[in-house]
Amino acid sequence: MHDLLSDLNDKQREAATAPLGPVLVLAGAGSGKTRVLTYRLAYLIREKLFKPEEILALTFTNKAAGEMRDRIELLLRSQRSEVRSQTAEAGIRFPQTDIRVPTSEFRNITMGTFHSVCARILRRQIQELQRGYDQNFTIYDEDDSLKVLKQILIEKHLADKFRPQVFRYYISQAKNRLAAPADLSPYGGSPEGRDNSFFGETLQDVHAEYEKRLRKHNALDFDDLLKLVCELFSNRPKILRKYQDKFKYVLVDEYQDTNYAQYMMLKLLVSEHQNLFVVGDDAQSIYGFRGANMQNILDFKKDFPLSQVIMLEQNYRSTQNILDAASKIIGLNPFQYEKKLWTENAGGSKINLYEAQDEVDEAEWVVSRIVGSQRSEVGGQTAEVREVVYTPILDNFLKYQGKFHPLPQSLPPMWGREGGGVIPQNLSDFVVLYRTHAQSRPFEEVLLSAGIPYQIIGGIKFYERKEIKDVLAYLRLTLNPRDLVSLSRVINTPARGIGPATFKDVVKALLKYDFDYARLFANAENGVKDFFGLYVRGMRLPKAKNLMELMELLIARSGYKDSLLDGSEEGETRWENIKELFNVAGKYKNMSWDKGLSAFLEEAALMTNLDSLEEEKNRLILMTLHSAKGLEFPEVFLVGLEEGLLPHSRSMDSPEELAEEIRLAYVGMTRAMQNLHLSHARLRQTYGELKRAVPSRIIKAIPKKLIAKIPNSNVQ
């Protein structure tokens, strides 16, 4: 086993070979937690003689589970080959008994996500609950659940008052807390602006009916998988004992992301043998909005008094300058284990800080920096392909700026030409990180204008998001009443009780009346009458000076705004995206509404024509900070570092939420391997108006000696 552990540093080796019992490994960013988990599994089997089928390894993604399984098989296969080679060279016949477990049998380790493992347990045991389920149950995804809830709301005549997403959110929160429908407290009160008593009673009623429907359908939602396993373990001692005997050792990755249900499941499962090995980092706990409870990792020592705590503080990813800056950021957070990351890497470059004039200038600077930083080996020396130019942007990349910075006649091999332009060959080395999905919009516009391929991770492209397409459909229909595609999208958005059959009748009538909406309005009933009343009174003859006013009227009169602002996290996120659409519309505020609308719709249509880019392998990565955890990139751009964005305005009144925003920034910074770039804007569009932005406290916390300020001639 000595050879097996030779690649580990002292602390990693201490974690991999820790005694049995509860162990918490606090693994700082880039410290090799996956490696430790892999070697711990190998150690348990090779040295502690656990059978593979006696081990349960839990992750949060199927990808992580698959990678861990592949790593352990590769590790043990390579060690087996090395031992055979060494014994052969020494003239010693290799004893078959020394290899206790064939490599193929490591597939017998139960490894997967919490939800997948719970589904397997329930396939065998769900009938023990006596709820009417059988082992052939269906697992409903979120869309399936929403359909059930929508039908319930329609039947209870509540569809015009509530969106199903609201109930889905609160029901999910309740289940993650192992609450019954009759319990109101786990729902966390009611959405802002609603009567607590009425909403609470309605929520209980809808939740109870929802559970009845699921049982009738022999279906579980994702939250049920965790909740019902906890119920099995709590109420069926024999079943609990069965799985305690089966899983004699339990390992958990990303322990800081566990919610209450996951915590209780683990605590019950290991209550007999206490063999629990968890790896995580409280500094990277960023999923509180999903129900993750960082207190689970902070209280590990209290929950398991005999536990051993091992810290991994050596970072293998980033430079020391990046780590020093990140340490100052996380130091703002009072809720944490004290750790100090260090690396053997050189100090590295200073952190670039750019103050943009506005969000467009910020996007242009990022793109120009990426383009201008490309290097290639020329004549045996590393040479700059071009100087970094902030504005005007580089020729062949952002021609719409109207100024040119000519390319050299001969380009190094690492550059390729596409469509008369030049595209760097290593775009995937760069990532742009932001707090909210809406922030991607100016970057997408710059990249599209420049002809630079990109990929959005953790969200769909701005103009392809549902709420954006909904608003655009309303606008298109205002301009073109014959647009039946847009009509089909918005006629029942928000819900007006117009089903497919009714819509067919509407289309027939429109064709009969030659798209005379006023005539159809006069002869329609109920929801159809409401919609065409909206169209006749407000959409065709809007009292709007410009495009922004038109959008305000449509979103308000249609009920779309109220349907989004329902108190849910999802609704607030979607509304933020629509506010960003207002910012785009602000470019046309000096035009009449009809001319501005025509130009705006043309722009939006062109922005959505991205099919050819999807096949590109060499793409710039755009993603939210929440999507970035677990990844690493040579170059990281962390943008929008302003109060109200990062940290987000919703966190300002809650110390816990503010602390999570700080951890988000820490996660973003520690994705960087070589270079870290930060930016903020002096002015930022908010609901169509340029407003002064305040630099984030995150910038202020970084020591000045670690920062290189980038000059900007655009700042006024």
Short mmCIF file of N, CA and C in Angstrom, two decimals, residues 190-306:
data_model
loop_
_atom_site.label_atom_id
_atom_site.label_comp_id
_atom_site.label_asym_id
_atom_site.label_seq_id
_atom_site.Cartn_x
_atom_site.Cartn_y
_atom_site.Cartn_z
N SER A 190 -45.49 33.19 3.88
CA SER A 190 -46.10 33.33 2.57
C SER A 190 -45.31 34.32 1.72
N PRO A 191 -45.48 34.27 0.40
CA PRO A 191 -44.83 35.26 -0.44
C PRO A 191 -45.23 36.67 -0.03
N GLU A 192 -44.29 37.58 -0.24
CA GLU A 192 -44.53 38.96 0.12
C GLU A 192 -45.79 39.50 -0.55
N GLY A 193 -46.56 40.22 0.23
CA GLY A 193 -47.76 40.82 -0.33
C GLY A 193 -48.99 39.94 -0.27
N ARG A 194 -48.88 38.72 0.26
CA ARG A 194 -50.03 37.84 0.32
C ARG A 194 -50.46 37.65 1.77
N ASP A 195 -51.73 37.41 1.95
CA ASP A 195 -52.26 37.16 3.27
C ASP A 195 -51.74 35.82 3.79
N ASN A 196 -51.07 35.87 4.94
CA ASN A 196 -50.44 34.68 5.49
C ASN A 196 -51.44 33.57 5.74
N SER A 197 -52.54 33.91 6.34
CA SER A 197 -53.53 32.91 6.69
C SER A 197 -54.12 32.26 5.45
N PHE A 198 -54.53 33.07 4.50
CA PHE A 198 -55.13 32.54 3.28
C PHE A 198 -54.14 31.68 2.51
N PHE A 199 -52.92 32.21 2.31
CA PHE A 199 -51.93 31.46 1.55
C PHE A 199 -51.54 30.18 2.27
N GLY A 200 -51.38 30.26 3.61
CA GLY A 200 -51.00 29.08 4.36
C GLY A 200 -52.03 27.97 4.25
N GLU A 201 -53.30 28.32 4.39
CA GLU A 201 -54.36 27.33 4.26
C GLU A 201 -54.43 26.77 2.85
N THR A 202 -54.29 27.65 1.87
CA THR A 202 -54.31 27.21 0.47
C THR A 202 -53.15 26.26 0.19
N LEU A 203 -51.98 26.61 0.69
CA LEU A 203 -50.79 25.80 0.48
C LEU A 203 -50.96 24.41 1.09
N GLN A 204 -51.47 24.35 2.30
CA GLN A 204 -51.71 23.06 2.93
C GLN A 204 -52.68 22.23 2.11
N ASP A 205 -53.74 22.86 1.66
CA ASP A 205 -54.76 22.18 0.87
C ASP A 205 -54.18 21.64 -0.44
N VAL A 206 -53.45 22.49 -1.16
CA VAL A 206 -52.87 22.09 -2.44
C VAL A 206 -51.81 21.00 -2.23
N HIS A 207 -50.99 21.14 -1.20
CA HIS A 207 -49.98 20.14 -0.90
C HIS A 207 -50.61 18.78 -0.63
N ALA A 208 -51.65 18.77 0.19
CA ALA A 208 -52.33 17.51 0.50
C ALA A 208 -52.91 16.87 -0.76
N GLU A 209 -53.55 17.68 -1.60
CA GLU A 209 -54.12 17.16 -2.84
C GLU A 209 -53.02 16.67 -3.78
N TYR A 210 -51.91 17.38 -3.81
CA TYR A 210 -50.77 16.99 -4.64
C TYR A 210 -50.26 15.61 -4.24
N GLU A 211 -50.16 15.36 -2.95
CA GLU A 211 -49.69 14.06 -2.48
C GLU A 211 -50.68 12.96 -2.86
N LYS A 212 -51.98 13.26 -2.79
CA LYS A 212 -52.99 12.27 -3.19
C LYS A 212 -52.85 11.92 -4.67
N ARG A 213 -52.62 12.94 -5.50
CA ARG A 213 -52.47 12.71 -6.93
C ARG A 213 -51.25 11.86 -7.23
N LEU A 214 -50.14 12.14 -6.54
CA LEU A 214 -48.93 11.36 -6.75
C LEU A 214 -49.15 9.90 -6.39
N ARG A 215 -49.82 9.69 -5.29
CA ARG A 215 -50.09 8.29 -4.90
C ARG A 215 -51.01 7.63 -5.92
N LYS A 216 -52.02 8.35 -6.37
CA LYS A 216 -52.93 7.81 -7.37
C LYS A 216 -52.18 7.45 -8.65
N HIS A 217 -51.19 8.26 -9.00
CA HIS A 217 -50.39 8.02 -10.20
C HIS A 217 -49.26 7.03 -9.97
N ASN A 218 -49.09 6.60 -8.73
CA ASN A 218 -47.92 5.78 -8.37
C ASN A 218 -46.64 6.49 -8.80
N ALA A 219 -46.51 7.72 -8.35
CA ALA A 219 -45.41 8.57 -8.77
C ALA A 219 -44.79 9.28 -7.57
N LEU A 220 -43.49 9.50 -7.66
CA LEU A 220 -42.75 10.28 -6.68
C LEU A 220 -42.08 11.44 -7.38
N ASP A 221 -41.96 12.56 -6.67
CA ASP A 221 -41.11 13.62 -7.20
C ASP A 221 -39.71 13.48 -6.61
N PHE A 222 -38.77 14.30 -7.05
CA PHE A 222 -37.38 14.16 -6.62
C PHE A 222 -37.22 14.28 -5.12
N ASP A 223 -37.96 15.19 -4.51
CA ASP A 223 -37.85 15.39 -3.07
C ASP A 223 -38.38 14.18 -2.29
N ASP A 224 -39.36 13.47 -2.85
CA ASP A 224 -39.88 12.27 -2.20
C ASP A 224 -38.81 11.20 -2.04
N LEU A 225 -37.88 11.11 -2.97
CA LEU A 225 -36.86 10.07 -2.91
C LEU A 225 -36.08 10.15 -1.61
N LEU A 226 -35.73 11.36 -1.20
CA LEU A 226 -35.01 11.54 0.06
C LEU A 226 -35.94 11.39 1.25
N LYS A 227 -37.09 12.04 1.17
CA LYS A 227 -38.02 12.07 2.29
C LYS A 227 -38.50 10.66 2.67
N LEU A 228 -38.85 9.86 1.68
CA LEU A 228 -39.41 8.55 1.98
C LEU A 228 -38.35 7.58 2.50
N VAL A 229 -37.11 7.71 2.04
CA VAL A 229 -36.04 6.88 2.60
C VAL A 229 -35.82 7.24 4.07
N CYS A 230 -35.86 8.53 4.38
CA CYS A 230 -35.75 8.93 5.78
C CYS A 230 -36.89 8.35 6.61
N GLU A 231 -38.09 8.34 6.05
CA GLU A 231 -39.23 7.74 6.77
C GLU A 231 -39.03 6.24 6.97
N LEU A 232 -38.53 5.56 5.96
CA LEU A 232 -38.24 4.14 6.08
C LEU A 232 -37.24 3.88 7.20
N PHE A 233 -36.16 4.63 7.20
CA PHE A 233 -35.11 4.43 8.19
C PHE A 233 -35.60 4.80 9.60
N SER A 234 -36.46 5.80 9.69
CA SER A 234 -36.93 6.26 11.00
C SER A 234 -38.00 5.34 11.58
N ASN A 235 -38.89 4.82 10.72
CA ASN A 235 -40.07 4.10 11.19
C ASN A 235 -40.01 2.59 11.01
N ARG A 236 -39.00 2.10 10.29
CA ARG A 236 -38.87 0.66 10.06
C ARG A 236 -37.47 0.21 10.51
N PRO A 237 -37.30 -0.06 11.81
CA PRO A 237 -35.97 -0.40 12.35
C PRO A 237 -35.30 -1.57 11.62
N LYS A 238 -36.08 -2.55 11.20
CA LYS A 238 -35.49 -3.70 10.51
C LYS A 238 -34.87 -3.29 9.18
N ILE A 239 -35.55 -2.40 8.49
CA ILE A 239 -35.01 -1.94 7.21
C ILE A 239 -33.74 -1.12 7.44
N LEU A 240 -33.78 -0.28 8.44
CA LEU A 240 -32.58 0.50 8.76
C LEU A 240 -31.41 -0.42 9.07
N ARG A 241 -31.66 -1.43 9.89
CA ARG A 241 -30.61 -2.37 10.25
C ARG A 241 -30.07 -3.10 9.01
N LYS A 242 -30.96 -3.42 8.10
CA LYS A 242 -30.57 -4.11 6.86
C LYS A 242 -29.55 -3.28 6.10
N TYR A 243 -29.77 -1.98 5.97
CA TYR A 243 -28.87 -1.14 5.20
C TYR A 243 -27.64 -0.72 6.00
N GLN A 244 -27.74 -0.71 7.32
CA GLN A 244 -26.55 -0.52 8.14
C GLN A 244 -25.59 -1.70 7.98
N ASP A 245 -26.15 -2.91 7.94
CA ASP A 245 -25.33 -4.11 7.73
C ASP A 245 -24.76 -4.16 6.31
N LYS A 246 -25.52 -3.65 5.36
CA LYS A 246 -25.07 -3.67 3.97
C LYS A 246 -23.97 -2.66 3.74
N PHE A 247 -24.19 -1.41 4.16
CA PHE A 247 -23.22 -0.34 3.95
C PHE A 247 -22.44 -0.09 5.24
N LYS A 248 -21.32 -0.78 5.35
CA LYS A 248 -20.52 -0.69 6.58
C LYS A 248 -19.59 0.53 6.56
N TYR A 249 -19.48 1.16 5.40
CA TYR A 249 -18.69 2.38 5.32
C TYR A 249 -19.34 3.32 4.31
N VAL A 250 -19.49 4.60 4.70
CA VAL A 250 -20.16 5.60 3.88
C VAL A 250 -19.23 6.78 3.64
N LEU A 251 -19.08 7.17 2.39
CA LEU A 251 -18.29 8.33 2.01
C LEU A 251 -19.20 9.35 1.32
N VAL A 252 -18.97 10.64 1.57
CA VAL A 252 -19.80 11.70 1.00
C VAL A 252 -18.91 12.80 0.45
N ASP A 253 -19.14 13.16 -0.78
CA ASP A 253 -18.46 14.28 -1.41
C ASP A 253 -19.31 15.54 -1.27
N GLU A 254 -18.68 16.71 -1.19
CA GLU A 254 -19.36 18.01 -1.11
C GLU A 254 -20.37 18.04 0.05
N TYR A 255 -19.91 17.67 1.21
CA TYR A 255 -20.80 17.56 2.37
C TYR A 255 -21.45 18.89 2.73
N GLN A 256 -20.80 19.99 2.39
CA GLN A 256 -21.36 21.30 2.73
C GLN A 256 -22.65 21.59 1.97
N ASP A 257 -22.93 20.80 0.92
CA ASP A 257 -24.12 21.02 0.10
C ASP A 257 -25.31 20.16 0.52
N THR A 258 -25.18 19.40 1.59
CA THR A 258 -26.29 18.55 2.02
C THR A 258 -27.40 19.38 2.65
N ASN A 259 -28.65 18.93 2.43
CA ASN A 259 -29.78 19.57 3.10
C ASN A 259 -30.18 18.75 4.32
N TYR A 260 -31.28 19.13 4.95
CA TYR A 260 -31.68 18.46 6.18
C TYR A 260 -32.03 17.00 5.95
N ALA A 261 -32.76 16.70 4.89
CA ALA A 261 -33.14 15.32 4.61
C ALA A 261 -31.92 14.45 4.37
N GLN A 262 -30.95 14.93 3.62
CA GLN A 262 -29.72 14.19 3.35
C GLN A 262 -28.93 13.98 4.64
N TYR A 263 -28.87 15.02 5.45
CA TYR A 263 -28.19 14.92 6.74
C TYR A 263 -28.82 13.84 7.63
N MET A 264 -30.15 13.83 7.71
CA MET A 264 -30.83 12.84 8.55
C MET A 264 -30.65 11.43 8.02
N MET A 265 -30.70 11.28 6.71
CA MET A 265 -30.48 9.97 6.11
C MET A 265 -29.11 9.42 6.50
N LEU A 266 -28.08 10.25 6.38
CA LEU A 266 -26.73 9.83 6.73
C LEU A 266 -26.61 9.51 8.22
N LYS A 267 -27.17 10.37 9.05
CA LYS A 267 -27.06 10.17 10.49
C LYS A 267 -27.70 8.86 10.92
N LEU A 268 -28.85 8.53 10.34
CA LEU A 268 -29.52 7.27 10.65
C LEU A 268 -28.71 6.08 10.12
N LEU A 269 -28.18 6.22 8.93
CA LEU A 269 -27.49 5.11 8.28
C LEU A 269 -26.21 4.72 9.02
N VAL A 270 -25.50 5.69 9.59
CA VAL A 270 -24.22 5.38 10.25
C VAL A 270 -24.33 5.37 11.76
N SER A 271 -25.55 5.44 12.28
CA SER A 271 -25.73 5.53 13.73
C SER A 271 -25.16 4.32 14.47
N GLU A 272 -25.07 3.17 13.81
CA GLU A 272 -24.58 1.96 14.46
C GLU A 272 -23.05 1.88 14.40
N HIS A 273 -22.47 1.97 13.20
CA HIS A 273 -21.03 1.75 13.06
C HIS A 273 -20.20 3.04 13.03
N GLN A 274 -20.82 4.19 12.77
CA GLN A 274 -20.14 5.49 12.80
C GLN A 274 -19.04 5.63 11.73
N ASN A 275 -19.04 4.78 10.75
CA ASN A 275 -18.01 4.85 9.70
C ASN A 275 -18.47 5.81 8.60
N LEU A 276 -18.23 7.08 8.86
CA LEU A 276 -18.65 8.13 7.93
C LEU A 276 -17.44 8.99 7.58
N PHE A 277 -17.14 9.08 6.30
CA PHE A 277 -16.01 9.85 5.80
C PHE A 277 -16.57 10.92 4.86
N VAL A 278 -16.51 12.19 5.26
CA VAL A 278 -17.07 13.26 4.44
C VAL A 278 -15.98 14.24 4.04
N VAL A 279 -16.10 14.74 2.83
CA VAL A 279 -15.17 15.73 2.29
C VAL A 279 -15.97 16.95 1.87
N GLY A 280 -15.48 18.11 2.20
CA GLY A 280 -16.18 19.32 1.82
C GLY A 280 -15.40 20.55 2.21
N ASP A 281 -15.98 21.69 1.89
CA ASP A 281 -15.36 22.97 2.19
C ASP A 281 -16.45 23.97 2.50
N ASP A 282 -16.51 24.40 3.75
CA ASP A 282 -17.53 25.37 4.14
C ASP A 282 -17.41 26.66 3.35
N ALA A 283 -16.17 26.99 2.91
CA ALA A 283 -15.96 28.22 2.14
C ALA A 283 -16.59 28.15 0.76
N GLN A 284 -17.00 26.97 0.32
CA GLN A 284 -17.61 26.80 -0.99
C GLN A 284 -19.08 26.38 -0.87
N SER A 285 -19.72 26.70 0.22
CA SER A 285 -21.14 26.42 0.40
C SER A 285 -21.95 27.55 -0.23
N ILE A 286 -22.53 27.30 -1.41
CA ILE A 286 -23.17 28.37 -2.19
C ILE A 286 -24.57 28.00 -2.67
N TYR A 287 -25.16 26.95 -2.10
CA TYR A 287 -26.46 26.50 -2.59
C TYR A 287 -27.55 26.58 -1.53
N GLY A 288 -27.47 27.61 -0.68
CA GLY A 288 -28.49 27.78 0.34
C GLY A 288 -29.89 27.93 -0.24
N PHE A 289 -30.00 28.53 -1.43
CA PHE A 289 -31.31 28.72 -2.05
C PHE A 289 -31.94 27.40 -2.46
N ARG A 290 -31.14 26.34 -2.58
CA ARG A 290 -31.66 25.01 -2.89
C ARG A 290 -31.96 24.20 -1.64
N GLY A 291 -31.74 24.78 -0.49
CA GLY A 291 -31.98 24.06 0.75
C GLY A 291 -30.75 23.53 1.43
N ALA A 292 -29.56 23.68 0.80
CA ALA A 292 -28.32 23.22 1.43
C ALA A 292 -28.11 23.97 2.74
N ASN A 293 -27.65 23.23 3.74
CA ASN A 293 -27.45 23.81 5.07
C ASN A 293 -25.98 23.68 5.46
N MET A 294 -25.25 24.79 5.37
CA MET A 294 -23.83 24.77 5.69
C MET A 294 -23.57 24.36 7.14
N GLN A 295 -24.58 24.50 8.00
CA GLN A 295 -24.40 24.15 9.40
C GLN A 295 -24.09 22.67 9.57
N ASN A 296 -24.49 21.85 8.59
CA ASN A 296 -24.19 20.42 8.65
C ASN A 296 -22.68 20.17 8.75
N ILE A 297 -21.90 20.91 7.97
CA ILE A 297 -20.45 20.72 8.01
C ILE A 297 -19.84 21.44 9.21
N LEU A 298 -20.37 22.60 9.58
CA LEU A 298 -19.85 23.32 10.74
C LEU A 298 -20.10 22.57 12.04
N ASP A 299 -21.19 21.79 12.09
CA ASP A 299 -21.56 21.06 13.32
C ASP A 299 -21.10 19.61 13.30
N PHE A 300 -20.27 19.22 12.34
CA PHE A 300 -19.88 17.82 12.23
C PHE A 300 -19.23 17.31 13.52
N LYS A 301 -18.35 18.08 14.08
CA LYS A 301 -17.67 17.68 15.31
C LYS A 301 -18.66 17.52 16.45
N LYS A 302 -19.68 18.35 16.49
CA LYS A 302 -20.70 18.24 17.53
C LYS A 302 -21.59 17.03 17.30
N ASP A 303 -21.93 16.77 16.05
CA ASP A 303 -22.79 15.63 15.74
C ASP A 303 -22.07 14.30 15.93
N PHE A 304 -20.76 14.31 15.71
CA PHE A 304 -19.95 13.10 15.85
C PHE A 304 -18.75 13.44 16.74
N PRO A 305 -18.93 13.42 18.07
CA PRO A 305 -17.89 13.87 19.02
C PRO A 305 -16.55 13.17 18.86
N LEU A 306 -16.54 11.94 18.38
CA LEU A 306 -15.29 11.18 18.25
C LEU A 306 -14.65 11.38 16.89
#
